[in-house]
Structures are given as C-alpha cells and as structure tokens.
Coordinates of C-alpha atoms in Angstrom, one line a residue:
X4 CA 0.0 0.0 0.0
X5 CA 1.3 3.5 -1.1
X6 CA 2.3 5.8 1.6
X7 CA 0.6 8.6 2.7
X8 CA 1.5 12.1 1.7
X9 CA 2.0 13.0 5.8
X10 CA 4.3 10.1 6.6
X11 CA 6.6 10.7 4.0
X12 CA 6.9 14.6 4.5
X13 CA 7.3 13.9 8.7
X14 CA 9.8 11.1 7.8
X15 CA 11.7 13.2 5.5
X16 CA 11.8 16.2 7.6
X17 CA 13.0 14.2 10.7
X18 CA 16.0 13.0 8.9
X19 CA 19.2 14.6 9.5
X20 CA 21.2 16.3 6.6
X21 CA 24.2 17.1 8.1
X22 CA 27.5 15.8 5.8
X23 CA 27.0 15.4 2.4
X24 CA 25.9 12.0 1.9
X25 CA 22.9 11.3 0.1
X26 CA 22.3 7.7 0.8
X27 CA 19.6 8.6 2.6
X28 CA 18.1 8.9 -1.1
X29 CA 19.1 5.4 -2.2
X30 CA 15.7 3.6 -3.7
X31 CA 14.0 7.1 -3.5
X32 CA 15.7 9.6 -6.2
X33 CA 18.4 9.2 -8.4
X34 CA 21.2 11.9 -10.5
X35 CA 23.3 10.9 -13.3
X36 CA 27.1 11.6 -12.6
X37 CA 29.1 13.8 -14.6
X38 CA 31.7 11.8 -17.0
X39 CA 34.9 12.6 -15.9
X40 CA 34.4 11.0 -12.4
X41 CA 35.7 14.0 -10.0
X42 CA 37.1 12.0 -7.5
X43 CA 39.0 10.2 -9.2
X44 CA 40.9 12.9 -10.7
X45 CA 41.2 14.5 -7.8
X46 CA 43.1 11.0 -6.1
X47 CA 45.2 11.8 -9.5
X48 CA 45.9 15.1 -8.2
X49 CA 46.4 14.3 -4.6
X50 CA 49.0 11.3 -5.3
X51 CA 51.3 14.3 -6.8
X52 CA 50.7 17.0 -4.3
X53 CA 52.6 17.8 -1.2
X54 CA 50.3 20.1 0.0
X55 CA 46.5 20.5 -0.6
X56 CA 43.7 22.8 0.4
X57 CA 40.0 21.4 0.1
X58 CA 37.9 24.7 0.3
X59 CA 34.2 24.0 1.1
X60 CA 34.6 20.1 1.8
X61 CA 31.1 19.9 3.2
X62 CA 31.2 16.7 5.9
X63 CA 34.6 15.5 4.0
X64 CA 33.4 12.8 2.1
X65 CA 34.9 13.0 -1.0
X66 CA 37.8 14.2 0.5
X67 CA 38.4 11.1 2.3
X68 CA 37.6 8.7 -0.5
X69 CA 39.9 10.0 -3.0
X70 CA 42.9 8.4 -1.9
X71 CA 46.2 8.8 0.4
X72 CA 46.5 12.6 1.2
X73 CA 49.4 14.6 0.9
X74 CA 52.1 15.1 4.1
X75 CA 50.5 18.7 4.2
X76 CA 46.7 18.4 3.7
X77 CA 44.1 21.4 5.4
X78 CA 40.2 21.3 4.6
X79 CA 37.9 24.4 5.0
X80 CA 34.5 24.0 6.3
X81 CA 31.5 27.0 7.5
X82 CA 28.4 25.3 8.2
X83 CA 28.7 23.9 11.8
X84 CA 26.9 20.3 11.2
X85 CA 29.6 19.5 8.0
X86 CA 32.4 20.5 10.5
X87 CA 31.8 17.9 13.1
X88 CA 31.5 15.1 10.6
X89 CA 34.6 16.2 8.7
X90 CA 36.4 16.8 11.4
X91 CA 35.9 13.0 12.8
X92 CA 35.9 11.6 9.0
X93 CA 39.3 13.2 8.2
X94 CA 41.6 13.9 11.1
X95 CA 42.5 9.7 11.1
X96 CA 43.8 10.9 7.8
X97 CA 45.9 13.2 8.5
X98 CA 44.0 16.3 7.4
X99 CA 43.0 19.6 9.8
X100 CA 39.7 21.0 9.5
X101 CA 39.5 24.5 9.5
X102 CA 36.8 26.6 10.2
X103 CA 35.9 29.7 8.0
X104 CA 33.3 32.6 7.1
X105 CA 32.0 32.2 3.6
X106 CA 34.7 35.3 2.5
X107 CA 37.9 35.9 1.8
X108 CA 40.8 35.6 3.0
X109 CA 41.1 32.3 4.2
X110 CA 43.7 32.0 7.3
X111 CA 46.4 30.4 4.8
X112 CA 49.8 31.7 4.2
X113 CA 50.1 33.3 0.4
X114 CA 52.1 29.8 -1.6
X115 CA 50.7 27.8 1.0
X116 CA 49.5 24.7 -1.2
X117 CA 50.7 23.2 -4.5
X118 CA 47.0 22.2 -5.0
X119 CA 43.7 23.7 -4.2
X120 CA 40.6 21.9 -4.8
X121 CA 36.8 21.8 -4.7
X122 CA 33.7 20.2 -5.0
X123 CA 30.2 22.7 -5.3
X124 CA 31.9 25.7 -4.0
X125 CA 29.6 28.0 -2.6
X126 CA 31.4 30.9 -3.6
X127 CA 34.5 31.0 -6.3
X128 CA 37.1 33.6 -5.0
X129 CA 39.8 33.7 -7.6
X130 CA 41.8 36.0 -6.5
X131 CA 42.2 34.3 -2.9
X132 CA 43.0 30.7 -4.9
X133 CA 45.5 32.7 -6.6
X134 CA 47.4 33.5 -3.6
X135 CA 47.2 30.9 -2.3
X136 CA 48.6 28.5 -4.7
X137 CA 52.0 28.1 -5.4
X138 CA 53.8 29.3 -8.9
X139 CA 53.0 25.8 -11.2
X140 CA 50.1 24.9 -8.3
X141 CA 46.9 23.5 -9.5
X142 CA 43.1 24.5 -8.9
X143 CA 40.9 21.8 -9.8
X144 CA 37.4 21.9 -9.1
X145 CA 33.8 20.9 -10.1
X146 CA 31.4 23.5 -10.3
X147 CA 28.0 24.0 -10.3
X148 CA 26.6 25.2 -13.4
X149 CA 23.6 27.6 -14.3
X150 CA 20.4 26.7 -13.7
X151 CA 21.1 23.6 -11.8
X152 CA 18.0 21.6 -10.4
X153 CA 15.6 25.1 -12.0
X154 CA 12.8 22.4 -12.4
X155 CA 12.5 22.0 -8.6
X156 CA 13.4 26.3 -8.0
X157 CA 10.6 27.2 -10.2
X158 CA 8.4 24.8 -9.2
X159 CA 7.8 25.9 -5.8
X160 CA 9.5 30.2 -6.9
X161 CA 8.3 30.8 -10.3
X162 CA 10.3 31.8 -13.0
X163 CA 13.9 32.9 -12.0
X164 CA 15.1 34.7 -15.5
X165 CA 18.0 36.6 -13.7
X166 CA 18.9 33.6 -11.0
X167 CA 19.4 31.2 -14.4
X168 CA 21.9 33.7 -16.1
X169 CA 24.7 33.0 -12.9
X170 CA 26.8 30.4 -12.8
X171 CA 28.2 29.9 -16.2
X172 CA 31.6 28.5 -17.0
X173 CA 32.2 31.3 -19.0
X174 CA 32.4 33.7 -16.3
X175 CA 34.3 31.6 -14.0
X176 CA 36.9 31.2 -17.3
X177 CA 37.2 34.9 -17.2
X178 CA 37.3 35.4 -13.5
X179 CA 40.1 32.7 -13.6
X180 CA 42.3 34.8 -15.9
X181 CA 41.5 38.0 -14.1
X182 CA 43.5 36.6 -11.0
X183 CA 46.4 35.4 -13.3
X184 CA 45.4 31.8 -13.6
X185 CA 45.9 30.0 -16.5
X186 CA 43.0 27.5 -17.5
X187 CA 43.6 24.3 -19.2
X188 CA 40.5 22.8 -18.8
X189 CA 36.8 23.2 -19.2
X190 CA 33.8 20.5 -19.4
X191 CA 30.1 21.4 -18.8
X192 CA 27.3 18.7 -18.8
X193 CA 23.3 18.4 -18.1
X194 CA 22.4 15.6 -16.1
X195 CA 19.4 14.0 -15.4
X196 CA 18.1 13.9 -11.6
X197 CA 14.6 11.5 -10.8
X198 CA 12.8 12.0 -7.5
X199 CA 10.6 9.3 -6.8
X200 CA 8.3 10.3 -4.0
X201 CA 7.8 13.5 -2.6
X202 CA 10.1 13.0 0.9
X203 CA 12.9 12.6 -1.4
X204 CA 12.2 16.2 -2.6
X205 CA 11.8 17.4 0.9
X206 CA 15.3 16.1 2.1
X207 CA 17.0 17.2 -0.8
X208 CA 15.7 21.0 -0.2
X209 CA 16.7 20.7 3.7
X210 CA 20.1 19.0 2.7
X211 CA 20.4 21.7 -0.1
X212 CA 19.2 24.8 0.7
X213 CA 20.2 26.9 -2.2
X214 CA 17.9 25.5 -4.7
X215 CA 14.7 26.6 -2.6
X216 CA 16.1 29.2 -0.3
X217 CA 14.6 29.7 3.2
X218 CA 12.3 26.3 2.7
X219 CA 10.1 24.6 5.1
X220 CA 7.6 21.8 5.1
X221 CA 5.0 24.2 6.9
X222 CA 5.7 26.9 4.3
X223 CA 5.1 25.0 1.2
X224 CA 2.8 22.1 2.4
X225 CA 0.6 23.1 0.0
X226 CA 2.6 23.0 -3.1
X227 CA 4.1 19.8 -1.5
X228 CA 0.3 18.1 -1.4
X229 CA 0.6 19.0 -5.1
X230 CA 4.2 18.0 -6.2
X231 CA 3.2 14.6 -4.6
X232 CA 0.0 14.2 -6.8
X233 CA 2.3 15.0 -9.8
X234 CA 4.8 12.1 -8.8
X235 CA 1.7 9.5 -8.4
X236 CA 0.4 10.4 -11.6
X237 CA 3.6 10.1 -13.4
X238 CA 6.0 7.8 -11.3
X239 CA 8.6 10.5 -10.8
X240 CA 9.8 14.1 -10.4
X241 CA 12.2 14.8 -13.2
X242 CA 15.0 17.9 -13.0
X243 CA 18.4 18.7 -14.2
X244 CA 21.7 19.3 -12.8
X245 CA 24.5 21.5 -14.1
X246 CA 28.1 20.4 -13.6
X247 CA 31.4 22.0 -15.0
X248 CA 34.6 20.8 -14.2
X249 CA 37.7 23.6 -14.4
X250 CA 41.4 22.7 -14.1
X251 CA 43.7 26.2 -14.0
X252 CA 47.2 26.5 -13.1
X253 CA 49.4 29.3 -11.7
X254 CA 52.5 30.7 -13.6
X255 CA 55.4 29.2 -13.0

C-alpha cells in the first residue's frame, strides 16, 4: 500500500542532513554523474601534491575517499553540522579542518598549497585561490553550473530569468584569468536527476538549501500536497543538474 503524503513529509523532515551523503536517497531519487568522475581525478591530483587545500569540503566525504592525502593536507568548512562530521571523518587521515566565514581571505599563508581543490563551491574567490597557490600549483574543481536543479526552483519560486543567467563557466573562465590563472580545462554537462516520491524532494531541499532558499515543510505544504500528486500520476519528479569541471594553473 502507497504511503501517505503525511508520513513521507514527517519522515523526511526528521532525517538529519548534516554531511553530504545522500544515501539517505538510495531507492527514493536518483542523479546521473558527470563523466569525468571528479574523484577520481582528484586521487590523480592528490598522489602528486605535497600540500593540498580542500575549500568547502562539506562533511569530508569526497575528500576522504579519494585516496592517500598529501604530508600537508588542510580542509575548509563553514556550516557547523559539515564541521563535526569532517572533522571525525578526516583527522585519522591526517587532514586539519579549519573553520571559515564564507569570504575571503582564508587563514592560509600566500604559496601555501601546490594544489587547491573543490567540490560545489559556494562561492568561487579567484583571487584568494591565486594567492594561495603556489607558482605551477593547480586548482581543480567541479562547479555548479547555471540553472542547476531550476525544475525543482521554479516549481515551488516561479520563473527565476535573472537567478538562471549566474553560474556559467564562462564567467568563472574569465574570472580565472583575471586573478592570473591559467586554464587548461573546461567540461560542462546536463544531467538528469529522478525523485521518486515526494520526501525525497523534501530532504534534498533541507540538505540543499540553495535550490529553494529559506524552505520549510510548513511553508510549502501546499505545493508539497501537489508535487506529490504530480509524482503519483507520473512515477517520478524529473530535473536537471549542471556540472562543469575547471582545471587552471598558476604561472610558473
């Protein structure tokens, strides 16, 4: 027998979302992975490093699971929940944790790391990367692209004409060079996300809170009760993610 529309909103808005694992999801909503498989060219990247800088690692995960870390290896980290869990996941590894505002400057030496890295940055500050890499270090990063997940944002905002022009890798290309990088590499793909009941949709919007800012279950029961009559009638909740992977190096 299908699940009511109350259980699976109270059970989804019980769970915690602190970290960034999404296995909470597994069975209940699925995303398509970009091709280049991030993590494992960040291990690439790591195994030739001596000293790396993970800015927004979120609870550490992908950190942790690329691979032996360099002698010298810091992580950055702002929301309070993430810093718990990557401080426990990664300081058996051999990385510190630091905790940081969501501006610049970050409390690194300038040179400090051969390699800086990220995954979904929440903010891109080129100029601080630059300083802190060292001459021949390496950024490497996977970006969030422009109009990532918009099917869900418009659903419950409305159109968002202005919010979809951000985020493009062109901008970050020329931002890039600005600072004095050089940039050897850009890929952008569209992948295909499928929710599959409607507390999958309310976990990912606590666990994500950019793509509905400010939401809550009381706030938007009502377009909730209708989001879930949407995924009965057709079997799932289809959006789109935007991914862009950017390699840039200093000057020797």
């Amino acid at each position: 027998m299908d699940r009511t529309f109350e259980d699976l909103v109270a059970e989804a808005a019980a769970a915690p979302v602190d970290g960034w694992d999404f296995s909470w999801l597994d069975g209940r909503a699925t995303e398509q992975r970009p091709s280049w498989g991030y993590q494992r060219l960040l291990g690439q990247r790591l195994a030739r490093a001596t000293a790396a800088l993970d800015i927004d690692t979120g609870g550490g995960e992908v950190l942790a699971g690329a691979g032996a870390l360099p002698p010298t290896t810091a992580a950055t980290e702002s929301w309070p929940p993430n810093l718990a869990k990557a401080t426990a996941l990664l300081h058996p590894l051999g990385a510190v944790v630091v905790a940081t505002p969501d501006a610049p400057p970050l409390p690194f030496a300038d040179g400090a790391f051969d390699l800086v890295v990220s995954r979904h940055p929440t903010t891109v500050w080129w100029d601080e990367i630059a300083r802190l890499l060292t001459p021949g270090g390496t950024y490497l990063a996977q970006h969030v692209g422009p109009a990532s997940v918009f099917e869900l944002t418009e659903f419950f905002l409305g159109p968002q004409p202005e919010a979809r022009r951000l985020r493009r890798p062109d901008d970050d290309v020329a931002a890039a060079r600005a600072a004095g990088l050089e940039v050897a590499d850009v890929r952008c793909e569209r992948l295909e996300m499928e929710f599959f009941d409607v507390g999958a949709i309310v976990y990912f919007l606590r666990k994500v809170i950019w793509i509905v800012p400010g939401f809550t279950v009381d706030d938007r029961r009502a377009q909730l009760r209708d989001l879930d009559a949407r995924i009965r009638a057709d079997g799932s909740f289809v959006a789109h993610s935007s991914r862009f992977l950017i390699e840039a190096h200093k000057p020797e």
